[in-house]
Short mmCIF file of C-alpha atoms (C1' of nucleotides) in Angstrom, two decimals:
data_model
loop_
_atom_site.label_atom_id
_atom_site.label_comp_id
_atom_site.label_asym_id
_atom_site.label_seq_id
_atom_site.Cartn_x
_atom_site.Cartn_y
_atom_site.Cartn_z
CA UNK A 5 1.93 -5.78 -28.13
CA UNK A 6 1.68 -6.41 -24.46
CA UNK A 7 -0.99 -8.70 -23.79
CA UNK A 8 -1.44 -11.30 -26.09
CA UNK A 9 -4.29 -13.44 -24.80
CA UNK A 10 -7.12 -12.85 -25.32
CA UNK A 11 -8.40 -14.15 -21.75
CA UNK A 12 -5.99 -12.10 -19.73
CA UNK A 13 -7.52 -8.76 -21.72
CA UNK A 14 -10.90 -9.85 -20.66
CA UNK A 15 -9.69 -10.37 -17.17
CA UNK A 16 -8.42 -7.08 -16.85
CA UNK A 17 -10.91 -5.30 -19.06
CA UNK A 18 -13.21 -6.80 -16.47
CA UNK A 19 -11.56 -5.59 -13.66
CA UNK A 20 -11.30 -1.88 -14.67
CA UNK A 21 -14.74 -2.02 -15.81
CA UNK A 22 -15.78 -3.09 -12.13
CA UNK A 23 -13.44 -0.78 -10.26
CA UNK A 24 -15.37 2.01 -12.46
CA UNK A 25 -18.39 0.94 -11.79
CA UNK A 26 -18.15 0.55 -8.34
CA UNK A 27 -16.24 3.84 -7.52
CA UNK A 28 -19.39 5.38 -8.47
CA UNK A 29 -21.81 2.77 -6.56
CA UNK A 30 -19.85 3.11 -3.27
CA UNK A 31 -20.11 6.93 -3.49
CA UNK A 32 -23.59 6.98 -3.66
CA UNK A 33 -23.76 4.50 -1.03
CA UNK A 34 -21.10 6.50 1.18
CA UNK A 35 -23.46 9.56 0.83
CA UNK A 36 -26.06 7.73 2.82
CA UNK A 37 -23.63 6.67 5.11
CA UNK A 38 -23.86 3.07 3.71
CA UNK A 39 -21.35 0.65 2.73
CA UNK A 40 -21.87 -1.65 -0.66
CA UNK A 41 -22.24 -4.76 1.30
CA UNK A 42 -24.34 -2.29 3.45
CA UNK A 43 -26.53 -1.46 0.36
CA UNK A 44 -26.98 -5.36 -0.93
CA UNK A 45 -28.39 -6.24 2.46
CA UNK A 46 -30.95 -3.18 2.59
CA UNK A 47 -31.61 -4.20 -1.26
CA UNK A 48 -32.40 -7.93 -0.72
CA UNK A 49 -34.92 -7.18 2.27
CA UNK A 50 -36.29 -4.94 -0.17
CA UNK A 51 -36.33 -7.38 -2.77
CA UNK A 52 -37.59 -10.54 -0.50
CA UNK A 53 -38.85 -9.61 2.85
CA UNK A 54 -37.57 -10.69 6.12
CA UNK A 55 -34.74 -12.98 5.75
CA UNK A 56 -32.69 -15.35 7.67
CA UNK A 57 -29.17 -14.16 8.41
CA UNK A 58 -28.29 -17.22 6.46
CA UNK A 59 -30.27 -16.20 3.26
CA UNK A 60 -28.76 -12.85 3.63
CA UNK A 61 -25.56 -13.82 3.66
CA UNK A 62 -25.99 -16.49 0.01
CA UNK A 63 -27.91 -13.36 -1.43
CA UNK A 64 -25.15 -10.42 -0.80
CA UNK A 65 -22.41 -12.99 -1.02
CA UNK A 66 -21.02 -11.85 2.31
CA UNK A 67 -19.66 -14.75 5.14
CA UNK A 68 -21.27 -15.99 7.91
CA UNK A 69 -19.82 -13.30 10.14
CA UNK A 70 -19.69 -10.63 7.59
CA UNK A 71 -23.83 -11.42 7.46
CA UNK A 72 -23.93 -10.76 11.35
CA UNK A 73 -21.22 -7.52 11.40
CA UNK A 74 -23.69 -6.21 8.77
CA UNK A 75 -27.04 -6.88 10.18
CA UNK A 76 -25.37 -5.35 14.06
CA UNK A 77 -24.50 -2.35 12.14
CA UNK A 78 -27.61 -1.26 10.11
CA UNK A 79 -29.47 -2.19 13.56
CA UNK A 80 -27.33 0.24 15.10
CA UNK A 81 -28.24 2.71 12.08
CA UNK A 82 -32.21 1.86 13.09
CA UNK A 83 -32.51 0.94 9.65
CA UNK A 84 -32.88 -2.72 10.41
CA UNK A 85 -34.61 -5.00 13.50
CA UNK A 86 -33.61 -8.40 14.15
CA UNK A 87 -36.63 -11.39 15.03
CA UNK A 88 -36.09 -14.35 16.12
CA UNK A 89 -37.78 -17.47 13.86
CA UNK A 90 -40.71 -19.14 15.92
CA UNK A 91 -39.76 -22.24 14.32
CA UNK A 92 -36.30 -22.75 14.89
CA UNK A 93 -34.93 -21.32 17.83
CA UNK A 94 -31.07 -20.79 16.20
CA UNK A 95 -32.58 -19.04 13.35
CA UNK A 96 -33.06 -15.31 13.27
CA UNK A 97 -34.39 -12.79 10.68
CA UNK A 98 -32.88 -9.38 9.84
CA UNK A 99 -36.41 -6.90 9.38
CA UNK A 100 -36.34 -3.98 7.71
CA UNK A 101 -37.86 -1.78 9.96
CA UNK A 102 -40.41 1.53 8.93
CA UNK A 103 -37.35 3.73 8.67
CA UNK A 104 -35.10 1.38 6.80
CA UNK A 105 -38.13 0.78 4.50
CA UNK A 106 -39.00 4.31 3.90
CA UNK A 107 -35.05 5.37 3.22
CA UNK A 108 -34.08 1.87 1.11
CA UNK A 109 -36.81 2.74 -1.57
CA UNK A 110 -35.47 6.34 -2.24
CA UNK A 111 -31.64 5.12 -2.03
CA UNK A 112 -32.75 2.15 -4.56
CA UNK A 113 -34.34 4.44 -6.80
CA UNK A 114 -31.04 6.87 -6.82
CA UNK A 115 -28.80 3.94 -7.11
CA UNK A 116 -30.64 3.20 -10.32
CA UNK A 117 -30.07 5.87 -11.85
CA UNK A 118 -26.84 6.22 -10.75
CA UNK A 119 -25.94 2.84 -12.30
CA UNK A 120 -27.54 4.11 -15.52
CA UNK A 121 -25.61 6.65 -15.74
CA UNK A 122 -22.56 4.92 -15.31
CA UNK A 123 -23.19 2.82 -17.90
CA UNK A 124 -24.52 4.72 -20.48
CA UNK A 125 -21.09 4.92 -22.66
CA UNK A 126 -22.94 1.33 -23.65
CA UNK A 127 -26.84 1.35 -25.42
CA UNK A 128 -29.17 -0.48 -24.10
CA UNK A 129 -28.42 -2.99 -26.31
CA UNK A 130 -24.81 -3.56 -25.89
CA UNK A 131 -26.02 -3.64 -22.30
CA UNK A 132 -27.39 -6.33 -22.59
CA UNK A 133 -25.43 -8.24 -24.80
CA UNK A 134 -21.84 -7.05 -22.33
CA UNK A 135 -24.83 -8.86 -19.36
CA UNK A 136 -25.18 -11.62 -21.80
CA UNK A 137 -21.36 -12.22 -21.99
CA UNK A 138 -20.41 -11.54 -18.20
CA UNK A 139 -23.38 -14.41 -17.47
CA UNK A 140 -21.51 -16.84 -19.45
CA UNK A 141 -18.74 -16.67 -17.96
CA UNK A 142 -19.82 -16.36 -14.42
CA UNK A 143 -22.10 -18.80 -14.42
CA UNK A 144 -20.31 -22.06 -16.17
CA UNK A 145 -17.34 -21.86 -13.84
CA UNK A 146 -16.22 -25.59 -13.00
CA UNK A 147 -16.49 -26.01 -8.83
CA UNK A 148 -15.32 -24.10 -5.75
CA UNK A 149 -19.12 -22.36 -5.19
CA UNK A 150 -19.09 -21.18 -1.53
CA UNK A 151 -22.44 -19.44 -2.00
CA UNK A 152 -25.40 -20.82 -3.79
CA UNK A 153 -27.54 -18.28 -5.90
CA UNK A 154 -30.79 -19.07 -7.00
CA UNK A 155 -30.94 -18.87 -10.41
CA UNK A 156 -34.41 -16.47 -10.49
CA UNK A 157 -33.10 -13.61 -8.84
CA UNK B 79 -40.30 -9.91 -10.03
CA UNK B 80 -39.05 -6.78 -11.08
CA UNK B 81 -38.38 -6.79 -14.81
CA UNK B 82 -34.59 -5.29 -14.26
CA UNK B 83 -33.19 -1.98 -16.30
CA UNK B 84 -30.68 -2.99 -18.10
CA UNK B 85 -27.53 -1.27 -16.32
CA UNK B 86 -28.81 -2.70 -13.15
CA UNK B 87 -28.68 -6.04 -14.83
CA UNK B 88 -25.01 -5.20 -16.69
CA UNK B 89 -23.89 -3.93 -13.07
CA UNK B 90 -24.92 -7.10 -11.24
CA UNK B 91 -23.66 -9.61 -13.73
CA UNK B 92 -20.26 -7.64 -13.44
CA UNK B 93 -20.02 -8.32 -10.29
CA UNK B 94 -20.80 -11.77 -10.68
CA UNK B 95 -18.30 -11.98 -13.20
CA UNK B 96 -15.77 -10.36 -11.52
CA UNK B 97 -16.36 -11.98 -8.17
CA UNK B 98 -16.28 -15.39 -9.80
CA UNK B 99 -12.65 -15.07 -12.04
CA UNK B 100 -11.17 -13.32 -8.87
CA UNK B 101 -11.77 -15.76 -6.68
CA UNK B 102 -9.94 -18.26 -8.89
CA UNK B 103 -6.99 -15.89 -9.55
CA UNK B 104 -7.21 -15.15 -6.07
CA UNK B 105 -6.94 -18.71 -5.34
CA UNK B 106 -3.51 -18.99 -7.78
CA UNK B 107 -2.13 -16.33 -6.69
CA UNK B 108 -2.26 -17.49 -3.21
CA UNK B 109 -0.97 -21.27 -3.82
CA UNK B 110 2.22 -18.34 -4.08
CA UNK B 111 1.80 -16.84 -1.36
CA UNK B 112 0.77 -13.99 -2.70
CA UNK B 113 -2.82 -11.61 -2.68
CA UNK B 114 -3.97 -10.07 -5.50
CA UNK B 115 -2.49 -6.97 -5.45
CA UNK B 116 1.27 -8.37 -4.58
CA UNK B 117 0.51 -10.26 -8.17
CA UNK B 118 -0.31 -7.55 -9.73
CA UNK B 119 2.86 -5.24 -8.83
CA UNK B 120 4.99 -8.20 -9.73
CA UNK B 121 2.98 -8.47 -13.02
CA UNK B 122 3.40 -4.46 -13.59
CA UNK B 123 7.41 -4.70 -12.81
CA UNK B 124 7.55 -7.86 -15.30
CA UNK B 125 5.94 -6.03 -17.92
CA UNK B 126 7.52 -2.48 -17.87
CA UNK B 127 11.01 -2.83 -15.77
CA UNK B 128 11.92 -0.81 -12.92
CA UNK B 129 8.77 1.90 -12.01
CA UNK B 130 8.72 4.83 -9.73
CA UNK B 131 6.48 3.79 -6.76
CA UNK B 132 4.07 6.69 -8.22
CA UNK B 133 3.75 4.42 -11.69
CA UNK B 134 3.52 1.44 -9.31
CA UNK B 135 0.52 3.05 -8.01
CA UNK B 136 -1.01 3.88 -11.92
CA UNK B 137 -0.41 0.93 -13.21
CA UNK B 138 -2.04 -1.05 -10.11
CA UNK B 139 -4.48 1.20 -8.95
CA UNK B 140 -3.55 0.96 -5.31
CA UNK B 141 -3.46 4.00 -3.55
CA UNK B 142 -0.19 5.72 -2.46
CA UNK B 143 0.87 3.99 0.73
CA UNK B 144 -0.86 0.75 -0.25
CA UNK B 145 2.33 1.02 -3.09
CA UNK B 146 4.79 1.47 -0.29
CA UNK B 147 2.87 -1.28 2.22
CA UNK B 148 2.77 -3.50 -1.23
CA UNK B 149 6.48 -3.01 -1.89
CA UNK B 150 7.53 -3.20 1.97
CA UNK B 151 6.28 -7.00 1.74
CA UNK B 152 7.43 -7.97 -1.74
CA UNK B 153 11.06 -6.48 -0.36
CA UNK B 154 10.66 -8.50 2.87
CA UNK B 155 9.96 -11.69 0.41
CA UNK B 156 13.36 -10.98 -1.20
CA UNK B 157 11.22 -10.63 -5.18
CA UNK B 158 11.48 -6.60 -5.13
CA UNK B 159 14.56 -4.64 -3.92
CA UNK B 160 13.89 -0.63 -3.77
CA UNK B 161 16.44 1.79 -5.44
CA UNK B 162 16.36 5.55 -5.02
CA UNK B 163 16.30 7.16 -8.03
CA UNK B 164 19.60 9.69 -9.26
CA UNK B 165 17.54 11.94 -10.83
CA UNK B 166 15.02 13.24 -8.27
CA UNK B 167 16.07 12.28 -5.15
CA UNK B 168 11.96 12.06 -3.54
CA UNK B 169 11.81 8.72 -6.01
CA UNK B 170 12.60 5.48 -5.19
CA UNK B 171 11.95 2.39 -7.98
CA UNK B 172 10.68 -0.96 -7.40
CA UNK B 173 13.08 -3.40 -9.28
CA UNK B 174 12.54 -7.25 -9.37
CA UNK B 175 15.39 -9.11 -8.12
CA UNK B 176 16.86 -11.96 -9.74
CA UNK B 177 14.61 -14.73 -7.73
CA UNK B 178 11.59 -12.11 -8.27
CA UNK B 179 12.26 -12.44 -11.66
CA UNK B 180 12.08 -15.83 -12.09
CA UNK B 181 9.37 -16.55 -9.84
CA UNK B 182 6.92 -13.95 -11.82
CA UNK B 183 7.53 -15.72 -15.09
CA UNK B 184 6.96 -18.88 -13.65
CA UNK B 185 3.79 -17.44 -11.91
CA UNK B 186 2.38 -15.58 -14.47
CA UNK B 187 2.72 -18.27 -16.85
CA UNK B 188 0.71 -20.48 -14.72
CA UNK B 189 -2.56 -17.20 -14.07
CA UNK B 190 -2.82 -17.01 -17.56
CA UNK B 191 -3.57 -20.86 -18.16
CA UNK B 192 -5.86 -20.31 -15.32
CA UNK B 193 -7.19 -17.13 -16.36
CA UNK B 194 -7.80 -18.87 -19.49
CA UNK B 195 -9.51 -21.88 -18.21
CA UNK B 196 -11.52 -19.50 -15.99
CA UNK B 197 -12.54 -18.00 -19.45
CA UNK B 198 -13.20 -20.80 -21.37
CA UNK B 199 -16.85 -20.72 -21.88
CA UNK B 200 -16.39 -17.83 -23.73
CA UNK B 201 -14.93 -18.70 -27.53
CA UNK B 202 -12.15 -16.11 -27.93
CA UNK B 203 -13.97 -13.99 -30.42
CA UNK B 204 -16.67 -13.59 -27.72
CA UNK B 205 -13.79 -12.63 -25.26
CA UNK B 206 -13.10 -9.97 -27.58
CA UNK B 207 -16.44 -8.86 -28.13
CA UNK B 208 -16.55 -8.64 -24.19
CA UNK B 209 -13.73 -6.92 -23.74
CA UNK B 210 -14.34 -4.17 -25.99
CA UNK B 211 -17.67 -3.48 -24.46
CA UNK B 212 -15.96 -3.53 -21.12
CA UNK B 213 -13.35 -1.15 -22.54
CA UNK B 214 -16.01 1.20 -23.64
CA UNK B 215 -17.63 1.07 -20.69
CA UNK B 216 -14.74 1.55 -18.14
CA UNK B 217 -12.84 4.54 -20.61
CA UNK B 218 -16.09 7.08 -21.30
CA UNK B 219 -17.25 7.81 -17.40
CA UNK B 220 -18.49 11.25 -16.34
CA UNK B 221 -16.41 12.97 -13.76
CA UNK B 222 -15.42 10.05 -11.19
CA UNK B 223 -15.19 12.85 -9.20
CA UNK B 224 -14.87 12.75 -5.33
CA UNK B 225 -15.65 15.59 -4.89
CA UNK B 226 -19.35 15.87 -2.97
CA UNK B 227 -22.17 16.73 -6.23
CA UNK B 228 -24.90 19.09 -5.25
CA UNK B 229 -28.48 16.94 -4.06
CA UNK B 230 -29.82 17.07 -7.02
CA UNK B 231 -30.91 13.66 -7.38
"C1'" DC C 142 4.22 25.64 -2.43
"C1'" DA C 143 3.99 20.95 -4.90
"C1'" DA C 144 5.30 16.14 -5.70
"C1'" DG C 145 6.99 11.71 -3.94
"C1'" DA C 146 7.08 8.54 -0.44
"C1'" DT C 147 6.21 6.97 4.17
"C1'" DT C 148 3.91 6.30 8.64
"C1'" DG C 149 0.08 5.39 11.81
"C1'" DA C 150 -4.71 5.19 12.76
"C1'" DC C 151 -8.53 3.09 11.11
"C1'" DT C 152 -12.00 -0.01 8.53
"C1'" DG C 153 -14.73 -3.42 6.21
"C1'" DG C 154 -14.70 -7.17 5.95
"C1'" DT C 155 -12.83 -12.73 6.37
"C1'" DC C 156 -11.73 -16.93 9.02
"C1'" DA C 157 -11.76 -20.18 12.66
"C1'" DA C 158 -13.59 -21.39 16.94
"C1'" DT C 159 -17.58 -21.42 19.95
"C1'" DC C 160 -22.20 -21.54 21.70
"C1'" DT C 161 -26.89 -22.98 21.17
"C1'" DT C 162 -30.56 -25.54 19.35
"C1'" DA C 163 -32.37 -29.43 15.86
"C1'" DT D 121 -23.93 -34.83 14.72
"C1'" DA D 122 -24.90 -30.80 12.17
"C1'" DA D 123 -27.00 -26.13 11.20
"C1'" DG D 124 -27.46 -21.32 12.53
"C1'" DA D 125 -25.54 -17.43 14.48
"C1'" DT D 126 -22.06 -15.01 17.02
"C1'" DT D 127 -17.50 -13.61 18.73
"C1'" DG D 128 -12.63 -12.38 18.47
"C1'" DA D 129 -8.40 -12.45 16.12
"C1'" DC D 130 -6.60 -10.97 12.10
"C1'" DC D 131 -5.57 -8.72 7.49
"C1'" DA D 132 -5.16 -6.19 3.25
"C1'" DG D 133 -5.69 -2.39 2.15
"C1'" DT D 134 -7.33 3.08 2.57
"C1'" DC D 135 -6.90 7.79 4.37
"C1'" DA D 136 -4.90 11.77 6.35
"C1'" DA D 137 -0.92 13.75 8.13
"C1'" DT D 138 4.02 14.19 7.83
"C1'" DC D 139 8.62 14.37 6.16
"C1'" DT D 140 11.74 15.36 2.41
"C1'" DT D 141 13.21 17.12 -1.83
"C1'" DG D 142 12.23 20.06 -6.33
#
DNA sequence: CAAGATTGACTGGTCAATCTTA
DNA sequence: TAAGATTGACCAGTCAATCTTG
């Protein structure tokens, strides 16, 4: 009776189904003592090795200062080790170090099954068909890309 | 690269997703002057008419002084006027004023065209389909307790 | 005591400007 | 000149404590 379009019950359909999601995400992170922005950097040095602070920040989708605030802190946490690139003197690479390695695999592995959890209203199927869906529209949105993704991630 | 479970995949693409159709709503709502969340209490006192700043705070998921904080700005914008409530006097409602009024229409005429457009790759049957899996996945969630769970994982 | 609202301290980031090196 | 990183100012909210009324 309320909301007739169609689009604007996606939009907010989508935005409940996030803020669910992500109440649970962030309290997993927040008992490690981890942000979710936190998490994403710890996951993509996980994912791709050492990484420029630029890379870091197009893979977490964080800004150019959010990408150093992040890598300060989790250096600060001894989870993480800045080194400077040999080849360009401005660039620098955020390291996971031993102790970040060790603790990122068991928080990854939690997070999965935290996330599974979470989403298991939905079979595996209609997982991936709701994934299906949410790519669409994310991904053929005209202009205004701040942050390129590459699309084999 | 890791062949992805299927949640994991569902909770990335949300994001995605979500990141993408905020920042263009986002965007709107700030050719107004206005963040989100501002929108979104306008939007609430459009729909329903005068709330207690308790409803406020259901409807837009804010938490209980972000409602005041949210309300102390709209008032100091002249679109939202408080009124104590005769009933209980704790309460106070939110009520549009006459210029709040007739800005939100205008506004939230204009968020859905751009809500739609943001949607458009998506025909509307597949907007439905979407939103009822998004539905079902917000709605059926375990206990989204805060309260600390045992180490179990 | 409990429920409603408010205040003040705090935070996780963003944004714009700056410094350094290519 | 531009690209990479960093700094500092700023902001939209949260959180916990407080005040008031039921």
């Amino acid at each position: 009776v309320t909301t007739v379009d169609p689009a604007l019950a996606l939009w907010l359909a989508l935005g409940e189904a996030h803020a669910e999601l992500s109440s649970h995400a962030q309290a997993h992170a927040a008992r490690h003592g981890l942000s979710l922005a936190e998490l994403a950097v710890l996951g993509a040095l996980d994912r791709h090795g050492p990484l420029l602070l630029g890379e870091l920040q197009r893979h977490t989708s964080v800004s150019s200062g959010g990408a150093t605030f992040l890598v300060d802190r989790l250096e600060a946490k001894g989870l993480v080790r800045r080194k400077s690139c040999p080849d360009d003197r401005r660039a620098t690479y955020a390291v996971l170090t031993a102790k970040g390695g060790r603790r990122i695999g068991r928080i990854l592995r939690e997070h999965t099954v935290v996330i599974r959890r979470a989403c298991s209203a939905l079979t595996a199927t209609r997982q991936r068909s709701a994934t299906a869906l949410l790519r669409a529209l994310a991904n053929s949105q005209p202009g205004a890309d701040t942050t390129r993704r590459s699309p084999t991630d």
